[in-house]
PDB file of C-alpha atoms and ligand atoms in Angstrom:
ATOM      1  CA  MET A   1      79.784  91.554  97.577  1.00 76.00           C
ATOM      2  CA  PRO A   2      77.750  91.766  94.642  1.00 81.00           C
ATOM      3  CA  ALA A   3      75.435  94.974  93.541  1.00 95.00           C
ATOM      4  CA  ARG A   4      72.388  94.407  96.164  1.00 98.00           C
ATOM      5  CA  ARG A   5      68.498  95.915  95.598  1.00 98.00           C
ATOM      6  CA  CYS A   6      68.055  97.610  99.253  1.00 99.00           C
ATOM      7  CA  LEU A   7      65.213  99.102 100.995  1.00 99.00           C
ATOM      8  CA  VAL A   8      65.912 101.877 103.089  1.00 99.00           C
ATOM      9  CA  THR A   9      62.688 103.245 105.350  1.00 99.00           C
ATOM     10  CA  GLY A  10      63.095 106.912 107.034  1.00 99.00           C
ATOM     11  CA  ALA A  11      65.657 107.721 104.527  1.00 99.00           C
ATOM     12  CA  GLY A  12      64.501 111.353 103.791  1.00 98.00           C
ATOM     13  CA  ARG A  13      66.974 112.535 106.658  1.00 98.00           C
ATOM     14  CA  GLY A  14      68.930 111.738 109.791  1.00 98.00           C
ATOM     15  CA  ILE A  15      70.473 108.141 110.067  1.00 99.00           C
ATOM     16  CA  GLY A  16      68.811 106.780 107.066  1.00 99.00           C
ATOM     17  CA  ALA A  17      69.547 109.044 104.030  1.00 99.00           C
ATOM     18  CA  ALA A  18      73.129 108.133 105.706  1.00 99.00           C
ATOM     19  CA  VAL A  19      72.813 104.907 105.383  1.00 99.00           C
ATOM     20  CA  ALA A  20      71.573 105.332 101.870  1.00 99.00           C
ATOM     21  CA  ARG A  21      74.399 107.063 100.854  1.00 98.00           C
ATOM     22  CA  ARG A  22      76.574 104.512 102.253  1.00 98.00           C
ATOM     23  CA  LEU A  23      74.417 101.998 100.585  1.00 98.00           C
ATOM     24  CA  SER A  24      74.669 103.701  97.212  1.00 98.00           C
ATOM     25  CA  ALA A  25      78.455 104.583  97.026  1.00 98.00           C
ATOM     26  CA  GLU A  26      79.237 100.859  98.086  1.00 97.00           C
ATOM     27  CA  GLY A  27      77.167 100.164  94.523  1.00 98.00           C
ATOM     28  CA  HIS A  28      74.354  99.057  95.674  1.00 98.00           C
ATOM     29  CA  ALA A  29      70.688  99.803  94.194  1.00 98.00           C
ATOM     30  CA  VAL A  30      68.416 101.600  97.224  1.00 98.00           C
ATOM     31  CA  ALA A  31      65.125 102.311  97.337  1.00 98.00           C
ATOM     32  CA  LEU A  32      64.113 105.269  99.742  1.00 99.00           C
ATOM     33  CA  VAL A  33      60.958 105.520 101.746  1.00 99.00           C
ATOM     34  CA  ALA A  34      59.339 108.018 103.789  1.00 99.00           C
ATOM     35  CA  ARG A  35      56.621 110.449 103.987  1.00 98.00           C
ATOM     36  CA  THR A  36      57.807 113.286 102.583  1.00 98.00           C
ATOM     37  CA  ALA A  37      58.923 113.349  99.030  1.00 98.00           C
ATOM     38  CA  ALA A  38      60.571 116.055  98.541  1.00 98.00           C
ATOM     39  CA  GLU A  39      62.802 115.058 101.286  1.00 98.00           C
ATOM     40  CA  LEU A  40      63.668 111.506  99.428  1.00 99.00           C
ATOM     41  CA  GLU A  41      64.301 113.186  96.007  1.00 98.00           C
ATOM     42  CA  ALA A  42      66.738 115.156  97.192  1.00 98.00           C
ATOM     43  CA  VAL A  43      68.430 112.629  99.182  1.00 98.00           C
ATOM     44  CA  ALA A  44      68.121 110.657  95.794  1.00 98.00           C
ATOM     45  CA  ALA A  45      69.693 113.267  93.684  1.00 98.00           C
ATOM     46  CA  GLN A  46      72.973 113.090  95.745  1.00 97.00           C
ATOM     47  CA  LEU A  47      73.051 109.300  95.592  1.00 98.00           C
ATOM     48  CA  PRO A  48      75.976 108.018  92.841  1.00 97.00           C
ATOM     49  CA  GLY A  49      74.118 104.752  91.702  1.00 96.00           C
ATOM     50  CA  PRO A  50      70.219 103.652  91.235  1.00 98.00           C
ATOM     51  CA  SER A  51      67.781 104.533  93.521  1.00 98.00           C
ATOM     52  CA  LEU A  52      63.763 104.895  93.684  1.00 98.00           C
ATOM     53  CA  VAL A  53      61.409 107.163  95.320  1.00 98.00           C
ATOM     54  CA  VAL A  54      58.659 105.739  97.170  1.00 98.00           C
ATOM     55  CA  PRO A  55      56.888 107.530  99.304  1.00 98.00           C
ATOM     56  CA  ALA A  56      54.811 106.179 101.954  1.00 98.00           C
ATOM     57  CA  ASP A  57      53.292 106.372 105.263  1.00 98.00           C
ATOM     58  CA  LEU A  58      54.602 103.230 106.904  1.00 98.00           C
ATOM     59  CA  THR A  59      51.526 103.361 109.520  1.00 98.00           C
ATOM     60  CA  ASN A  60      49.058 102.167 106.603  1.00 98.00           C
ATOM     61  CA  PRO A  61      49.000  98.517 106.329  1.00 96.00           C
ATOM     62  CA  GLY A  62      49.096  98.416 102.868  1.00 98.00           C
ATOM     63  CA  ALA A  63      52.393  99.953 102.441  1.00 98.00           C
ATOM     64  CA  ALA A  64      55.160  97.299 103.206  1.00 98.00           C
ATOM     65  CA  ASP A  65      53.363  95.111 100.410  1.00 98.00           C
ATOM     66  CA  ALA A  66      53.768  97.933  98.300  1.00 98.00           C
ATOM     67  CA  ALA A  67      57.273  99.415  98.749  1.00 98.00           C
ATOM     68  CA  ALA A  68      58.603  95.705  98.089  1.00 98.00           C
ATOM     69  CA  GLY A  69      56.133  95.177  95.165  1.00 98.00           C
ATOM     70  CA  ARG A  70      57.602  98.555  93.855  1.00 98.00           C
ATOM     71  CA  VAL A  71      61.417  97.225  94.173  1.00 98.00           C
ATOM     72  CA  GLU A  72      60.547  93.811  92.421  1.00 98.00           C
ATOM     73  CA  ARG A  73      58.751  95.307  89.966  1.00 98.00           C
ATOM     74  CA  GLU A  74      61.039  98.163  88.593  1.00 97.00           C
ATOM     75  CA  TRP A  75      64.452  95.871  89.849  1.00 97.00           C
ATOM     76  CA  GLY A  76      63.410  92.781  88.512  1.00 97.00           C
ATOM     77  CA  GLY A  77      63.841  90.880  92.416  1.00 97.00           C
ATOM     78  CA  PRO A  78      63.300  90.906  95.475  1.00 98.00           C
ATOM     79  CA  VAL A  79      64.161  93.093  98.030  1.00 98.00           C
ATOM     80  CA  GLU A  80      67.800  91.562  99.258  1.00 98.00           C
ATOM     81  CA  VAL A  81      68.803  94.567 102.231  1.00 99.00           C
ATOM     82  CA  LEU A  82      65.944  95.824 104.039  1.00 99.00           C
ATOM     83  CA  VAL A  83      66.707  98.821 106.777  1.00 99.00           C
ATOM     84  CA  LEU A  84      64.142  99.012 108.875  1.00 99.00           C
ATOM     85  CA  ASN A  85      64.834 102.976 110.191  1.00 99.00           C
ATOM     86  CA  ALA A  86      62.025 105.008 110.129  1.00 99.00           C
ATOM     87  CA  GLY A  87      61.167 106.132 113.375  1.00 98.00           C
ATOM     88  CA  VAL A  88      59.822 108.542 115.976  1.00 98.00           C
ATOM     89  CA  ALA A  89      60.230 109.899 118.955  1.00 97.00           C
ATOM     90  CA  VAL A  90      57.980 110.976 122.208  1.00 95.00           C
ATOM     91  CA  SER A  91      58.742 112.024 125.470  1.00 94.00           C
ATOM     92  CA  ALA A  92      56.494 112.262 128.765  1.00 95.00           C
ATOM     93  CA  PRO A  93      56.400 111.013 131.838  1.00 97.00           C
ATOM     94  CA  LEU A  94      54.481 107.808 132.240  1.00 98.00           C
ATOM     95  CA  ALA A  95      51.453 109.422 133.663  1.00 98.00           C
ATOM     96  CA  ARG A  96      51.155 111.795 130.865  1.00 98.00           C
ATOM     97  CA  THR A  97      51.591 109.750 128.150  1.00 98.00           C
ATOM     98  CA  THR A  98      48.654 109.614 126.027  1.00 98.00           C
ATOM     99  CA  ASP A  99      46.966 106.541 123.999  1.00 98.00           C
ATOM    100  CA  GLU A 100      47.686 108.328 121.432  1.00 98.00           C
ATOM    101  CA  ASP A 101      51.162 108.564 121.558  1.00 98.00           C
ATOM    102  CA  TRP A 102      51.386 105.419 123.118  1.00 98.00           C
ATOM    103  CA  ALA A 103      49.610 103.797 119.737  1.00 98.00           C
ATOM    104  CA  ARG A 104      51.886 105.828 117.667  1.00 98.00           C
ATOM    105  CA  MET A 105      55.268 104.896 118.820  1.00 98.00           C
ATOM    106  CA  LEU A 106      54.068 101.222 118.684  1.00 98.00           C
ATOM    107  CA  GLU A 107      52.356 101.352 115.109  1.00 98.00           C
ATOM    108  CA  VAL A 108      55.668 103.489 113.351  1.00 98.00           C
ATOM    109  CA  ASN A 109      58.567 102.046 115.458  1.00 99.00           C
ATOM    110  CA  LEU A 110      56.998  98.597 116.083  1.00 99.00           C
ATOM    111  CA  THR A 111      54.313  97.768 114.029  1.00 98.00           C
ATOM    112  CA  ALA A 112      55.444  99.010 110.500  1.00 98.00           C
ATOM    113  CA  PRO A 113      58.732  97.047 110.758  1.00 99.00           C
ATOM    114  CA  PHE A 114      57.267  93.984 111.675  1.00 99.00           C
ATOM    115  CA  ARG A 115      55.122  94.520 108.658  1.00 98.00           C
ATOM    116  CA  LEU A 116      57.758  95.121 105.911  1.00 98.00           C
ATOM    117  CA  LEU A 117      59.866  92.224 107.848  1.00 98.00           C
ATOM    118  CA  ARG A 118      56.951  89.603 107.282  1.00 98.00           C
ATOM    119  CA  ARG A 119      56.577  90.826 103.798  1.00 98.00           C
ATOM    120  CA  VAL A 120      60.494  90.590 102.883  1.00 98.00           C
ATOM    121  CA  LEU A 121      61.781  87.919 105.416  1.00 98.00           C
ATOM    122  CA  PRO A 122      60.534  84.853 102.895  1.00 98.00           C
ATOM    123  CA  GLY A 123      61.942  86.228  99.742  1.00 98.00           C
ATOM    124  CA  MET A 124      65.693  86.409 101.523  1.00 98.00           C
ATOM    125  CA  ALA A 125      65.389  83.184 102.917  1.00 98.00           C
ATOM    126  CA  GLU A 126      63.847  81.417  99.340  1.00 98.00           C
ATOM    127  CA  ALA A 127      67.133  82.941  97.858  1.00 98.00           C
ATOM    128  CA  GLY A 128      69.316  81.999 100.069  1.00 98.00           C
ATOM    129  CA  TRP A 129      70.864  85.056 101.342  1.00 98.00           C
ATOM    130  CA  GLY A 130      69.668  88.325 102.663  1.00 98.00           C
ATOM    131  CA  ARG A 131      70.586  90.984 105.376  1.00 99.00           C
ATOM    132  CA  VAL A 132      68.015  93.121 107.801  1.00 99.00           C
ATOM    133  CA  VAL A 133      69.286  95.431 109.842  1.00 99.00           C
ATOM    134  CA  ALA A 134      66.726  97.854 112.436  1.00 99.00           C
ATOM    135  CA  VAL A 135      67.522 100.867 113.691  1.00 99.00           C
ATOM    136  CA  ALA A 136      66.428 100.742 117.441  1.00 99.00           C
ATOM    137  CA  SER A 137      68.192 102.702 119.862  1.00 98.00           C
ATOM    138  CA  VAL A 138      70.008 102.301 123.337  1.00 98.00           C
ATOM    139  CA  ALA A 139      66.203 102.256 124.542  1.00 98.00           C
ATOM    140  CA  ALA A 140      66.142  99.141 123.390  1.00 98.00           C
ATOM    141  CA  ARG A 141      68.647  98.180 126.286  1.00 98.00           C
ATOM    142  CA  ARG A 142      68.010 100.379 129.151  1.00 97.00           C
ATOM    143  CA  GLY A 143      65.347 102.512 130.784  1.00 98.00           C
ATOM    144  CA  ASP A 144      64.991 105.988 131.093  1.00 96.00           C
ATOM    145  CA  PRO A 145      62.609 108.473 132.477  1.00 96.00           C
ATOM    146  CA  TYR A 146      60.291 110.274 130.624  1.00 95.00           C
ATOM    147  CA  VAL A 147      60.390 108.009 127.242  1.00 97.00           C
ATOM    148  CA  ALA A 148      58.323 105.243 128.678  1.00 98.00           C
ATOM    149  CA  ALA A 149      56.508 104.466 125.033  1.00 98.00           C
ATOM    150  CA  TYR A 150      59.292 104.992 122.869  1.00 98.00           C
ATOM    151  CA  THR A 151      61.396 102.462 125.154  1.00 98.00           C
ATOM    152  CA  ALA A 152      58.384  99.946 125.204  1.00 98.00           C
ATOM    153  CA  SER A 153      58.782 100.481 120.965  1.00 99.00           C
ATOM    154  CA  LYS A 154      62.456  99.778 120.426  1.00 99.00           C
ATOM    155  CA  HIS A 155      62.686  96.756 123.066  1.00 98.00           C
ATOM    156  CA  GLY A 156      60.065  95.309 121.106  1.00 99.00           C
ATOM    157  CA  LEU A 157      61.902  95.801 118.119  1.00 99.00           C
ATOM    158  CA  LEU A 158      64.796  94.246 119.814  1.00 99.00           C
ATOM    159  CA  GLY A 159      62.832  91.045 120.742  1.00 99.00           C
ATOM    160  CA  LEU A 160      60.804  91.203 117.077  1.00 99.00           C
ATOM    161  CA  VAL A 161      65.259  91.127 115.490  1.00 99.00           C
ATOM    162  CA  ARG A 162      66.294  88.549 117.616  1.00 98.00           C
ATOM    163  CA  SER A 163      63.083  85.796 116.534  1.00 98.00           C
ATOM    164  CA  ALA A 164      63.395  86.605 113.146  1.00 98.00           C
ATOM    165  CA  ALA A 165      67.357  86.084 113.478  1.00 99.00           C
ATOM    166  CA  ALA A 166      66.940  82.721 115.036  1.00 98.00           C
ATOM    167  CA  GLU A 167      63.932  81.865 112.455  1.00 98.00           C
ATOM    168  CA  VAL A 168      66.248  82.544 109.561  1.00 98.00           C
ATOM    169  CA  ALA A 169      70.022  81.227 110.634  1.00 97.00           C
ATOM    170  CA  GLY A 170      70.580  78.550 108.999  1.00 97.00           C
ATOM    171  CA  ARG A 171      68.935  79.889 105.499  1.00 98.00           C
ATOM    172  CA  GLY A 172      71.973  82.654 104.784  1.00 98.00           C
ATOM    173  CA  VAL A 173      70.293  85.545 105.717  1.00 99.00           C
ATOM    174  CA  THR A 174      71.072  87.749 109.051  1.00 99.00           C
ATOM    175  CA  VAL A 175      68.766  90.112 111.128  1.00 99.00           C
ATOM    176  CA  ASN A 176      70.177  92.615 113.394  1.00 99.00           C
ATOM    177  CA  ALA A 177      69.677  95.566 115.519  1.00 99.00           C
ATOM    178  CA  VAL A 178      71.799  98.588 115.488  1.00 99.00           C
ATOM    179  CA  CYS A 179      71.321 100.844 118.903  1.00 98.00           C
ATOM    180  CA  PRO A 180      72.368 104.647 118.449  1.00 98.00           C
ATOM    181  CA  GLY A 181      72.622 106.889 121.692  1.00 98.00           C
ATOM    182  CA  TYR A 182      72.169 110.468 120.992  1.00 98.00           C
ATOM    183  CA  VAL A 183      72.972 110.865 116.880  1.00 98.00           C
ATOM    184  CA  ASP A 184      73.270 114.596 115.409  1.00 98.00           C
ATOM    185  CA  THR A 185      70.206 114.192 114.029  1.00 98.00           C
ATOM    186  CA  PRO A 186      66.836 116.480 112.969  1.00 97.00           C
ATOM    187  CA  MET A 187      65.291 114.074 115.375  1.00 97.00           C
ATOM    188  CA  THR A 188      67.769 115.087 118.353  1.00 97.00           C
ATOM    189  CA  ASP A 189      66.632 118.965 117.140  1.00 97.00           C
ATOM    190  CA  ARG A 190      63.446 118.299 117.990  1.00 96.00           C
ATOM    191  CA  THR A 191      64.689 116.671 121.259  1.00 95.00           C
ATOM    192  CA  VAL A 192      67.264 119.478 121.978  1.00 96.00           C
ATOM    193  CA  ALA A 193      63.865 122.036 120.833  1.00 95.00           C
ATOM    194  CA  GLY A 194      61.983 120.502 124.213  1.00 93.00           C
ATOM    195  CA  ILE A 195      64.460 120.194 126.834  1.00 93.00           C
ATOM    196  CA  SER A 196      64.964 123.625 126.204  1.00 95.00           C
ATOM    197  CA  ALA A 197      61.172 124.464 126.231  1.00 93.00           C
ATOM    198  CA  THR A 198      60.737 122.823 129.644  1.00 90.00           C
ATOM    199  CA  THR A 199      63.883 123.908 131.086  1.00 93.00           C
ATOM    200  CA  GLY A 200      64.339 127.502 130.025  1.00 94.00           C
ATOM    201  CA  ARG A 201      67.657 126.300 128.882  1.00 96.00           C
ATOM    202  CA  THR A 202      69.328 127.547 125.582  1.00 96.00           C
ATOM    203  CA  PRO A 203      69.198 125.428 123.374  1.00 96.00           C
ATOM    204  CA  GLU A 204      73.235 125.019 123.129  1.00 96.00           C
ATOM    205  CA  GLN A 205      72.982 124.474 126.854  1.00 96.00           C
ATOM    206  CA  ALA A 206      70.237 121.555 126.116  1.00 96.00           C
ATOM    207  CA  ARG A 207      72.640 120.140 123.260  1.00 97.00           C
ATOM    208  CA  ASP A 208      75.383 120.175 125.481  1.00 97.00           C
ATOM    209  CA  ALA A 209      73.542 117.947 128.298  1.00 95.00           C
ATOM    210  CA  LEU A 210      72.713 115.597 125.869  1.00 96.00           C
ATOM    211  CA  ALA A 211      76.510 115.379 124.324  1.00 97.00           C
ATOM    212  CA  ARG A 212      77.389 114.826 128.047  1.00 96.00           C
ATOM    213  CA  LYS A 213      75.159 112.027 128.785  1.00 95.00           C
ATOM    214  CA  GLN A 214      77.695 110.195 126.462  1.00 96.00           C
ATOM    215  CA  PRO A 215      80.868 108.650 127.809  1.00 98.00           C
ATOM    216  CA  ILE A 216      82.948 110.495 124.077  1.00 98.00           C
ATOM    217  CA  GLY A 217      81.332 113.712 125.236  1.00 98.00           C
ATOM    218  CA  ARG A 218      79.929 114.291 121.923  1.00 98.00           C
ATOM    219  CA  LEU A 219      76.857 113.456 119.828  1.00 98.00           C
ATOM    220  CA  VAL A 220      76.878 110.425 117.453  1.00 98.00           C
ATOM    221  CA  THR A 221      76.946 111.284 113.677  1.00 98.00           C
ATOM    222  CA  PRO A 222      74.835 109.586 111.725  1.00 98.00           C
ATOM    223  CA  GLU A 223      77.476 108.537 109.517  1.00 98.00           C
ATOM    224  CA  GLU A 224      78.916 106.275 112.209  1.00 99.00           C
ATOM    225  CA  VAL A 225      75.695 104.494 112.384  1.00 99.00           C
ATOM    226  CA  ALA A 226      75.570 104.260 109.010  1.00 99.00           C
ATOM    227  CA  ASP A 227      79.208 102.238 109.729  1.00 98.00           C
ATOM    228  CA  VAL A 228      77.849  99.504 111.570  1.00 99.00           C
ATOM    229  CA  VAL A 229      74.734  99.081 109.564  1.00 99.00           C
ATOM    230  CA  LEU A 230      77.260  98.594 106.706  1.00 98.00           C
ATOM    231  CA  LEU A 231      79.486  96.215 109.012  1.00 98.00           C
ATOM    232  CA  CYS A 232      76.024  93.915 109.548  1.00 98.00           C
ATOM    233  CA  VAL A 233      75.291  93.732 105.965  1.00 98.00           C
ATOM    234  CA  ALA A 234      79.023  92.746 104.905  1.00 98.00           C
ATOM    235  CA  ASN A 235      79.162  90.248 107.523  1.00 98.00           C
ATOM    236  CA  ALA A 236      77.560  86.925 107.448  1.00 98.00           C
ATOM    237  CA  ALA A 237      78.095  85.501 111.031  1.00 98.00           C
ATOM    238  CA  VAL A 238      77.107  88.563 113.037  1.00 98.00           C
ATOM    239  CA  THR A 239      73.248  87.566 113.787  1.00 98.00           C
ATOM    240  CA  GLY A 240      70.306  88.157 116.448  1.00 98.00           C
ATOM    241  CA  GLN A 241      72.707  90.893 117.798  1.00 98.00           C
ATOM    242  CA  GLY A 242      71.934  94.319 118.908  1.00 98.00           C
ATOM    243  CA  ILE A 243      75.078  96.321 118.664  1.00 98.00           C
ATOM    244  CA  ASN A 244      74.926  99.882 120.617  1.00 98.00           C
ATOM    245  CA  VAL A 245      76.461 102.950 119.087  1.00 98.00           C
ATOM    246  CA  ASP A 246      76.218 105.029 121.769  1.00 98.00           C
ATOM    247  CA  GLY A 247      79.354 106.569 122.749  1.00 98.00           C
ATOM    248  CA  GLY A 248      79.685 104.368 125.614  1.00 97.00           C
ATOM    249  CA  ALA A 249      77.200 105.357 127.474  1.00 96.00           C
ATOM    250  CA  VAL A 250      75.598 101.313 127.338  1.00 96.00           C
ATOM    251  CA  GLN A 251      78.483  98.581 128.241  1.00 95.00           C
ATOM    252  CA  SER A 252      76.636  95.117 127.346  1.00 87.00           C
TER     253      SER A 252
HETATM  254  N1  NAP B 301      68.695 110.684 116.590  1.00 60.75           N
HETATM  255  C1  NAP B 301      69.021 110.023 117.382  1.00 60.75           C
HETATM  256  O1  NAP B 301      69.537 110.836 118.605  1.00 60.75           O
HETATM  257  C2  NAP B 301      68.620 108.542 117.800  1.00 60.75           C
HETATM  258  C3  NAP B 301      68.921 107.878 118.610  1.00 60.75           C
HETATM  259  C4  NAP B 301      68.285 106.238 118.863  1.00 60.75           C
HETATM  260  C5  NAP B 301      67.829 105.832 117.840  1.00 60.75           C
HETATM  261  N2  NAP B 301      67.145 106.910 116.824  1.00 60.75           N
HETATM  262  C6  NAP B 301      66.171 105.785 115.902  1.00 60.75           C
HETATM  263  O2  NAP B 301      66.993 105.986 114.642  1.00 60.75           O
HETATM  264  C7  NAP B 301      66.004 105.842 113.142  1.00 60.75           C
HETATM  265  C8  NAP B 301      66.136 107.329 112.702  1.00 60.75           C
HETATM  266  O3  NAP B 301      66.226 108.341 113.265  1.00 60.75           O
HETATM  267  P1  NAP B 301      67.261 109.989 113.084  1.00 60.75           P
HETATM  268  O4  NAP B 301      67.502 110.421 114.100  1.00 60.75           O
HETATM  269  O5  NAP B 301      67.477 109.943 111.452  1.00 60.75           O
HETATM  270  O6  NAP B 301      64.932 110.647 112.697  1.00 60.75           O
HETATM  271  P2  NAP B 301      64.888 111.392 111.966  1.00 60.75           P
HETATM  272  O7  NAP B 301      65.965 112.546 111.636  1.00 60.75           O
HETATM  273  O8  NAP B 301      63.337 112.030 112.357  1.00 60.75           O
HETATM  274  O9  NAP B 301      64.150 111.155 110.874  1.00 60.75           O
HETATM  275  C9  NAP B 301      63.351 109.985 110.889  1.00 60.75           C
HETATM  276  C10 NAP B 301      63.032 109.512 109.270  1.00 60.75           C
HETATM  277  O10 NAP B 301      61.705 108.674 109.554  1.00 60.75           O
HETATM  278  C11 NAP B 301      60.783 108.788 108.558  1.00 60.75           C
HETATM  279  N3  NAP B 301      58.996 108.644 109.444  1.00 60.75           N
HETATM  280  C12 NAP B 301      58.802 109.074 110.351  1.00 60.75           C
HETATM  281  N4  NAP B 301      57.822 108.782 110.494  1.00 60.75           N
HETATM  282  C13 NAP B 301      57.265 107.635 108.934  1.00 60.75           C
HETATM  283  C14 NAP B 301      56.032 106.842 108.901  1.00 60.75           C
HETATM  284  N5  NAP B 301      55.001 107.090 109.763  1.00 60.75           N
HETATM  285  N6  NAP B 301      56.271 106.696 108.271  1.00 60.75           N
HETATM  286  C15 NAP B 301      57.187 106.547 106.953  1.00 60.75           C
HETATM  287  N7  NAP B 301      58.633 107.190 107.564  1.00 60.75           N
HETATM  288  C16 NAP B 301      58.583 107.757 108.448  1.00 60.75           C
HETATM  289  C17 NAP B 301      60.853 110.542 108.364  1.00 60.75           C
HETATM  290  O11 NAP B 301      60.112 111.354 107.228  1.00 60.75           O
HETATM  291  P3  NAP B 301      58.988 111.712 107.002  1.00 60.75           P
HETATM  292  O12 NAP B 301      58.429 112.457 108.191  1.00 60.75           O
HETATM  293  O13 NAP B 301      58.999 112.608 106.204  1.00 60.75           O
HETATM  294  O14 NAP B 301      57.753 110.550 107.221  1.00 60.75           O
HETATM  295  C18 NAP B 301      62.386 110.675 108.460  1.00 60.75           C
HETATM  296  O15 NAP B 301      62.809 110.120 107.340  1.00 60.75           O
HETATM  297  C19 NAP B 301      64.574 106.210 114.053  1.00 60.75           C
HETATM  298  O16 NAP B 301      63.811 104.692 114.332  1.00 60.75           O
HETATM  299  C20 NAP B 301      64.684 106.750 115.899  1.00 60.75           C
HETATM  300  O17 NAP B 301      64.231 106.001 116.671  1.00 60.75           O
HETATM  301  C21 NAP B 301      67.770 107.742 116.428  1.00 60.75           C
END
């Protein structure tokens, strides 16, 4: 595959950083987007190929246009591979889920991907080649207790992916989602800390409990998620899919 212009959101740590490393190792140019510039700089320093550090809060309505425009100006053409990975999670019983938490889940996990997709998809369709991969969750495939807002946002993201895929299927552009289970990242570290604080279990016990929820008996690695993102980039016939990377937790 020729070198492509890629943009990865949430590339400062966890899954997004692993995806950026894999794309760069394959010879692609990678623009890294997140709020924390220092984390983006640290990831960029590890990449073998060209990279762009684009600090941005994607809940800002102008951020999608600014980030896509930066790639176009610096690299002389539109984004060809878009990885919509930035996300946040909150856990609370539905009756104690605040308006603020609900709005934040939808803003970061659904509205921000929508704005970037809206900005980038026409250029891909015009060029006759493009790849979009959203990092959703098993929470896009089923409902668990205490994650109503997160689950609603991730179900919405999978719906967005399916509709967009149908719209551009004849134009050389694929749009897919990967749906991870519990992955060993800073987000899961925060989940572990939350379980530990509310249940009195040690962090090790809390982490073990999450690992045991997955039939493989361990957390998924960020690299295992990145592998499936790369498969979606390489393959032209898989589109409109949500691919579970969850150690066998959801069979679909
Ligand atoms: N970890 C899991 O077990 C798991 C399971 C299923 C799905 N996922 C999904 O996988 C994706 C990545 O998760 P992760 O575990 O790698 O999380 P993480 O370690 O917390 O990393 C999240 C990334 O998103 C960025 N981000 C958050 N809010 C942002 C905003 N408003 N604007 C721009 N960037 C923002 C963060 O950077 P800044 O904070 O610096 O902005 C960071 O780079 C998320 O969509 C998550 O829902 C994770």
